[in-house]
Short mmCIF file of C-alpha atoms and ligand atoms in Angstrom, two decimals:
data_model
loop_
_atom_site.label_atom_id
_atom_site.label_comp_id
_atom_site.label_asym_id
_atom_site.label_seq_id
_atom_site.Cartn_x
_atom_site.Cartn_y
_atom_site.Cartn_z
CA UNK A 201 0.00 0.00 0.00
CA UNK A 202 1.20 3.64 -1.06
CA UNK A 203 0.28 6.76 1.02
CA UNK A 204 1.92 9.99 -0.68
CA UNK A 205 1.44 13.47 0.65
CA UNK A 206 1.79 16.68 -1.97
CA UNK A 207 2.91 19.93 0.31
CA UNK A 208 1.13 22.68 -1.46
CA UNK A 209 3.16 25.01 0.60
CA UNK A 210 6.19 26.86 0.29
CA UNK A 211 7.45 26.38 3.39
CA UNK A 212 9.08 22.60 3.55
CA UNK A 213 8.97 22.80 8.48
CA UNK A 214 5.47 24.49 8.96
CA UNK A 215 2.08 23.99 9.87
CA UNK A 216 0.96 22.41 6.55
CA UNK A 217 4.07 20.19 5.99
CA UNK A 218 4.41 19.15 9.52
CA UNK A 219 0.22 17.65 9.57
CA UNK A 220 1.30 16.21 6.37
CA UNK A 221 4.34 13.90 7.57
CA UNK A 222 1.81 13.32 10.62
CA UNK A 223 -0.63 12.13 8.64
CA UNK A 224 2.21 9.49 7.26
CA UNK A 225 3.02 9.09 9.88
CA UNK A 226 -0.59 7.84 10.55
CA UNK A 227 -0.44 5.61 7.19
CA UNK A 228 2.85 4.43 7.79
CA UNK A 229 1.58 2.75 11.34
CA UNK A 230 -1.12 1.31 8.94
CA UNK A 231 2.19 -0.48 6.93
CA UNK A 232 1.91 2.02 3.69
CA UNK A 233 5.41 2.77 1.81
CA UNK A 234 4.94 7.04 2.19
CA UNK A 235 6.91 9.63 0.42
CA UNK A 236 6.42 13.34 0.48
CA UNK A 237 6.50 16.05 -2.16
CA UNK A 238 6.92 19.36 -1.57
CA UNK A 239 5.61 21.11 -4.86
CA UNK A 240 7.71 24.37 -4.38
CA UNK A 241 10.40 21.60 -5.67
CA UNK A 242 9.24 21.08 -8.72
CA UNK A 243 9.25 23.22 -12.04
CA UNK A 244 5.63 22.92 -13.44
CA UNK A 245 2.68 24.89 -15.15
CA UNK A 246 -1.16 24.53 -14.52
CA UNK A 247 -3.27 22.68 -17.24
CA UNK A 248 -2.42 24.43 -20.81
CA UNK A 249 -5.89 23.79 -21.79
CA UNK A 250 -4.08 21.05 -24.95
CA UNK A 251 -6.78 18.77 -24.84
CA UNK A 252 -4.96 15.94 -25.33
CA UNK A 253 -6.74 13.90 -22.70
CA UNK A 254 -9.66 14.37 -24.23
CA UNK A 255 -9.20 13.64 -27.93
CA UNK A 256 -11.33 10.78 -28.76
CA UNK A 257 -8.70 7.99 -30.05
CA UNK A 258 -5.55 9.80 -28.84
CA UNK A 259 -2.38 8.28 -27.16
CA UNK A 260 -2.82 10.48 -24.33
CA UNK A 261 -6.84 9.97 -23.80
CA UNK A 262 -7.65 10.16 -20.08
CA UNK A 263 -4.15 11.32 -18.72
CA UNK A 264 -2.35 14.37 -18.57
CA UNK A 265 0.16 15.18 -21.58
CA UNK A 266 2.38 17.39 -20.46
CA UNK A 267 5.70 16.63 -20.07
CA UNK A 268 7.47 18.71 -17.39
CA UNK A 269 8.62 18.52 -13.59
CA UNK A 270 4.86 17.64 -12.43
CA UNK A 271 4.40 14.38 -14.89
CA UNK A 272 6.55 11.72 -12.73
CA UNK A 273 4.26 12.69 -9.32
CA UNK A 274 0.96 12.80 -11.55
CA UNK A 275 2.22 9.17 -12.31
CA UNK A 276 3.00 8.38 -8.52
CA UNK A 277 -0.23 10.01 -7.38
CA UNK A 278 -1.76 7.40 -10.03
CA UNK A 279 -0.37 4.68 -8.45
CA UNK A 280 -0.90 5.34 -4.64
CA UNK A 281 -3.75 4.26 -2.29
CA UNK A 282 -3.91 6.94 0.06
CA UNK A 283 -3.34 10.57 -1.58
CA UNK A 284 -2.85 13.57 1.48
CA UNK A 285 -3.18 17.09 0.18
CA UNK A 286 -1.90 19.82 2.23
CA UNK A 287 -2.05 23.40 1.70
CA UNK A 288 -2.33 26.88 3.60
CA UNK A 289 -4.79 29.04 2.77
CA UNK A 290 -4.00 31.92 0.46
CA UNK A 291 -6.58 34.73 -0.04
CA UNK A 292 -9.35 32.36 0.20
CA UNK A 293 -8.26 29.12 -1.23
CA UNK A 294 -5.52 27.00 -1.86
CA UNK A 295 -1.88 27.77 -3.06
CA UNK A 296 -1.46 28.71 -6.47
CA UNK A 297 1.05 25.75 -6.93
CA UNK A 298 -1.96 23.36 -5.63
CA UNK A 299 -4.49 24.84 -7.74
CA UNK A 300 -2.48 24.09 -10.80
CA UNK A 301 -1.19 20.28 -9.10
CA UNK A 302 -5.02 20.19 -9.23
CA UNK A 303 -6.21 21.08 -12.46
CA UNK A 304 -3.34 18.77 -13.65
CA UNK A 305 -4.43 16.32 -11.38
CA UNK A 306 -8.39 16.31 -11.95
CA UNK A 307 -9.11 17.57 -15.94
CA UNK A 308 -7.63 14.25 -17.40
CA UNK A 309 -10.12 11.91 -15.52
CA UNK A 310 -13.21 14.51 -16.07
CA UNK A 311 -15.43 13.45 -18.91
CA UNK A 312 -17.53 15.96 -20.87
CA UNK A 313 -20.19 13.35 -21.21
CA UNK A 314 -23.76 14.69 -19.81
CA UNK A 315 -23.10 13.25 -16.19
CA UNK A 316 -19.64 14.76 -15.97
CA UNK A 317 -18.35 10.53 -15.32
CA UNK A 318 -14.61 10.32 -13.81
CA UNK A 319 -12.80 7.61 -15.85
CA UNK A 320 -10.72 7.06 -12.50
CA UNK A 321 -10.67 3.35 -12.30
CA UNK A 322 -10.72 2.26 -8.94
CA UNK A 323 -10.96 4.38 -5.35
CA UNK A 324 -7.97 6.55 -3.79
CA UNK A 325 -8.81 7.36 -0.58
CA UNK A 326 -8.12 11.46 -0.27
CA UNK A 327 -7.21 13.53 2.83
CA UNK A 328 -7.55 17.35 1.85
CA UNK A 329 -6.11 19.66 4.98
CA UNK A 330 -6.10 23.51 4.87
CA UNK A 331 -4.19 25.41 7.40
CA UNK A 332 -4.93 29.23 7.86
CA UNK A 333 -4.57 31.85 9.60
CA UNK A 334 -9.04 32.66 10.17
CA UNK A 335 -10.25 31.34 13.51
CA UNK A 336 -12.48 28.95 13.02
CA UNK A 337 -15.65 30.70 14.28
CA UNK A 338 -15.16 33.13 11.15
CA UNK A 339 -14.86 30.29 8.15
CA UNK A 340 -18.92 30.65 7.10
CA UNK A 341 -18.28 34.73 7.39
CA UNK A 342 -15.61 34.45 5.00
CA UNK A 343 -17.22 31.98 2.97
CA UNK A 344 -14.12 29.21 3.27
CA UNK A 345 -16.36 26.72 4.16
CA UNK A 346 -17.81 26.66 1.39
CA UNK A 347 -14.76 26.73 -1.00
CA UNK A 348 -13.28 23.51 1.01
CA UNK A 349 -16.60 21.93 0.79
CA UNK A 350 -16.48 22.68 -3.03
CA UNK A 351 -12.60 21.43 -3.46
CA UNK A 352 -13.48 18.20 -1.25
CA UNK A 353 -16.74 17.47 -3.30
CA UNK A 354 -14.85 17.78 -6.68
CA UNK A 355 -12.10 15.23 -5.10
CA UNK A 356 -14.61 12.81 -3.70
CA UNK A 357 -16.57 12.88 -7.29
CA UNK A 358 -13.89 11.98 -9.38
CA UNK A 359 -11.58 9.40 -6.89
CA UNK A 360 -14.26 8.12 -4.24
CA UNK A 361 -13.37 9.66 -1.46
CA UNK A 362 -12.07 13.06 0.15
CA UNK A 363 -11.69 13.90 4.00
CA UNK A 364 -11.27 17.33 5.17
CA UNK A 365 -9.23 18.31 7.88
CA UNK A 366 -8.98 22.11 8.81
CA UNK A 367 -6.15 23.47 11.11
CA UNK A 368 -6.99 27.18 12.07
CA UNK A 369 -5.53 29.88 13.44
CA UNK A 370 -2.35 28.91 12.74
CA UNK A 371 1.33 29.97 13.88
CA UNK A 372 3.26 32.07 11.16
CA UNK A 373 6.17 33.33 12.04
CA UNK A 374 8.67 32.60 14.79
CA UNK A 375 8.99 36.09 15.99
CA UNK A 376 6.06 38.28 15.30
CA UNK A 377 7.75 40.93 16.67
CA UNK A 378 10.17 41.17 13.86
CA UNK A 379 7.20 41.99 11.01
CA UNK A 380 4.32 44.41 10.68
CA UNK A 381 1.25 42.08 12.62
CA UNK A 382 -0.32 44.31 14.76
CA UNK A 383 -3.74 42.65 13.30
CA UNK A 384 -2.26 39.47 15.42
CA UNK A 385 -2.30 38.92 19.47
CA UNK A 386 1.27 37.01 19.15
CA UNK A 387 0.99 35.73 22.67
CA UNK A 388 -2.18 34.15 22.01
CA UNK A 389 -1.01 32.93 18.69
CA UNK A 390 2.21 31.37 20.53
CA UNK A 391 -0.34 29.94 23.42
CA UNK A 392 -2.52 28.38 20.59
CA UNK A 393 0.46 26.70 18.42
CA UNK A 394 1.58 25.34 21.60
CA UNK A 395 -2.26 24.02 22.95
CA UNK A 396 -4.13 23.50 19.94
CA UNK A 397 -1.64 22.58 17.10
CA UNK A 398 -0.76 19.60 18.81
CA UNK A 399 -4.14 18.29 18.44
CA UNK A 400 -4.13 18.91 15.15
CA UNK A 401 -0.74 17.05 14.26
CA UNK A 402 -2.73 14.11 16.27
CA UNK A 403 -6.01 14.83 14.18
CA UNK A 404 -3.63 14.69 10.58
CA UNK A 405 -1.80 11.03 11.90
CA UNK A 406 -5.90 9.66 12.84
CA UNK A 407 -6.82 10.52 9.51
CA UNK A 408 -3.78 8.90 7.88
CA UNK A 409 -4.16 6.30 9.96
CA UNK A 410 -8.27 5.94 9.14
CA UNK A 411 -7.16 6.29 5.25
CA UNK A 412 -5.07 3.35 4.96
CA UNK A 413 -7.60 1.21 7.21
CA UNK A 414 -9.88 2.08 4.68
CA UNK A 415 -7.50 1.02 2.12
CA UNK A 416 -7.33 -2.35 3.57
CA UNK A 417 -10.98 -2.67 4.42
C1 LIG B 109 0.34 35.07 0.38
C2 LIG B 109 -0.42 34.64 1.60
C3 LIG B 109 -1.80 34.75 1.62
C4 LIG B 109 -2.54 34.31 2.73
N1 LIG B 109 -3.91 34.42 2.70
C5 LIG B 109 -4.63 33.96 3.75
C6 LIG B 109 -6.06 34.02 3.73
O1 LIG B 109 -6.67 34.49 2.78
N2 LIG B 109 -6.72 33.54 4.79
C7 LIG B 109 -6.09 33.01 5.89
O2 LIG B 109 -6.77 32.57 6.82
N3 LIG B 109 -4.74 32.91 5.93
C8 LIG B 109 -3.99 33.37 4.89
N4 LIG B 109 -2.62 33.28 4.90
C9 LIG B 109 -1.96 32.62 6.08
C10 LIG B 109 -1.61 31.16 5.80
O3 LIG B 109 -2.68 30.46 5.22
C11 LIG B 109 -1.24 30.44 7.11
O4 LIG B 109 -0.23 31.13 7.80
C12 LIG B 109 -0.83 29.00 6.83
O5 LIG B 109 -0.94 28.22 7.99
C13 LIG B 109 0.60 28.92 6.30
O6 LIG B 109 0.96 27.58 6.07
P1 LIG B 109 2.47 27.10 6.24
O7 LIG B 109 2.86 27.44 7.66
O8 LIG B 109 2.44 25.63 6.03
O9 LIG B 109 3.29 27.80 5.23
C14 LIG B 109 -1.87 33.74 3.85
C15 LIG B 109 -0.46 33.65 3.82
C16 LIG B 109 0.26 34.10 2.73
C17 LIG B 109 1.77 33.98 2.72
#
């Protein structure tokens, strides 16, 4: 069994990497092989909109053709059980670098056939986590629940299944002192990374863990 995280982040020791190689950590008690990429690594576009996976007879029908840095982990993702997506929140939804991993990821197994049919074959079994900086209480003001809800539906449609996992608040620098933040209590920012984050990193390994039981049924 496979478990492979994607680190939509920049940052390779943060909040969003470090739930990521928890939730391996997770899979790996479950005996999966795991392996982390951090996109920021990699030299790749979003989809250039070719076609290719789409032209009725061609050689690259129902998988991405583009050939650059992001082909050889669109063919790992392809052969993993357990897919973990990670990425902080940036004005309102993912990373640029995981919206393009995405459209990459998703437009090759979406069908324009009248009930949109995913030409997946098989299940992967998806954790989707967001860290942010919102508190939690403010995600329906802002409207994020609904984007994640939107993101995990599209995931679950296409693969099977998509769990979200949501770590807010978050810690972002090591000494707030040192930039403009005055929008940020950095005491209770410190007091939270140090209470709640925790929880979190043991929130990320449970789902890992609960992905690859699911794996092996
Ligand atoms: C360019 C940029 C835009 C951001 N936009 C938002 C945002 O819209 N909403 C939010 O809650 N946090 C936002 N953040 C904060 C990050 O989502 C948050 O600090 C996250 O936990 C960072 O993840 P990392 O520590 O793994 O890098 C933004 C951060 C950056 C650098």
């Amino acid at each position: 069994m496979k478990a492979i995280a994607i680190n939509g982040s920049p940052r390779k020791t943060w909040n969003t990497a470090k739930l990521l190689e928890n939730a391996l950590a997770g899979a790996a008690e479950n005996g999966a092989e795991t392996e982390l990429v951090h996109l920021y690594d990699h030299d790749f576009k979003g989809c250039v909109s070719c076609f290719a996976c789409k032209k009725i007879g061609g050689k690259s029908y129902g998988r991405c053709a583009v050939s650059d840095g992001l082909a050889p982990i669109l063919q790992k993702v392809s052969e993993a059980d357990v897919l973990l997506l990670g990425t902080p929140v940036y004005f309102g939804s993912e990373t640029g670098e995981m919206r393009s991993f995405l459209e990459r990821l998703l437009f090759p197994f979406l069908t324009y056939t009248p009930d949109y049919a995913s030409l997946f074959p098989g299940r992967l079994q998806i954790g989707l986590i967001y860290t942010m900086n919102i508190p939690e209480q403010y995600l329906p003001a802002f409207g994020y629940d609904k984007i994640f809800a939107a993101t995990q539906g599209t995931l679950s449609r296409i693969f099977g299944n998509c769990e979200l996992l949501l770590s807010t608040d978050t810690y972002q620098f090591s000494d707030y002192s040192e930039y403009l933040s005055t929008c940020f209590d950095a005491e209770a920012k410190k007091k939270r990374h140090e209470e709640v984050f925790p929880d979190d990193c043991r929130r990320a390994f449970e789902l890992g863990a609960k992905l690859t039981a699911d794996v092996k049924g």
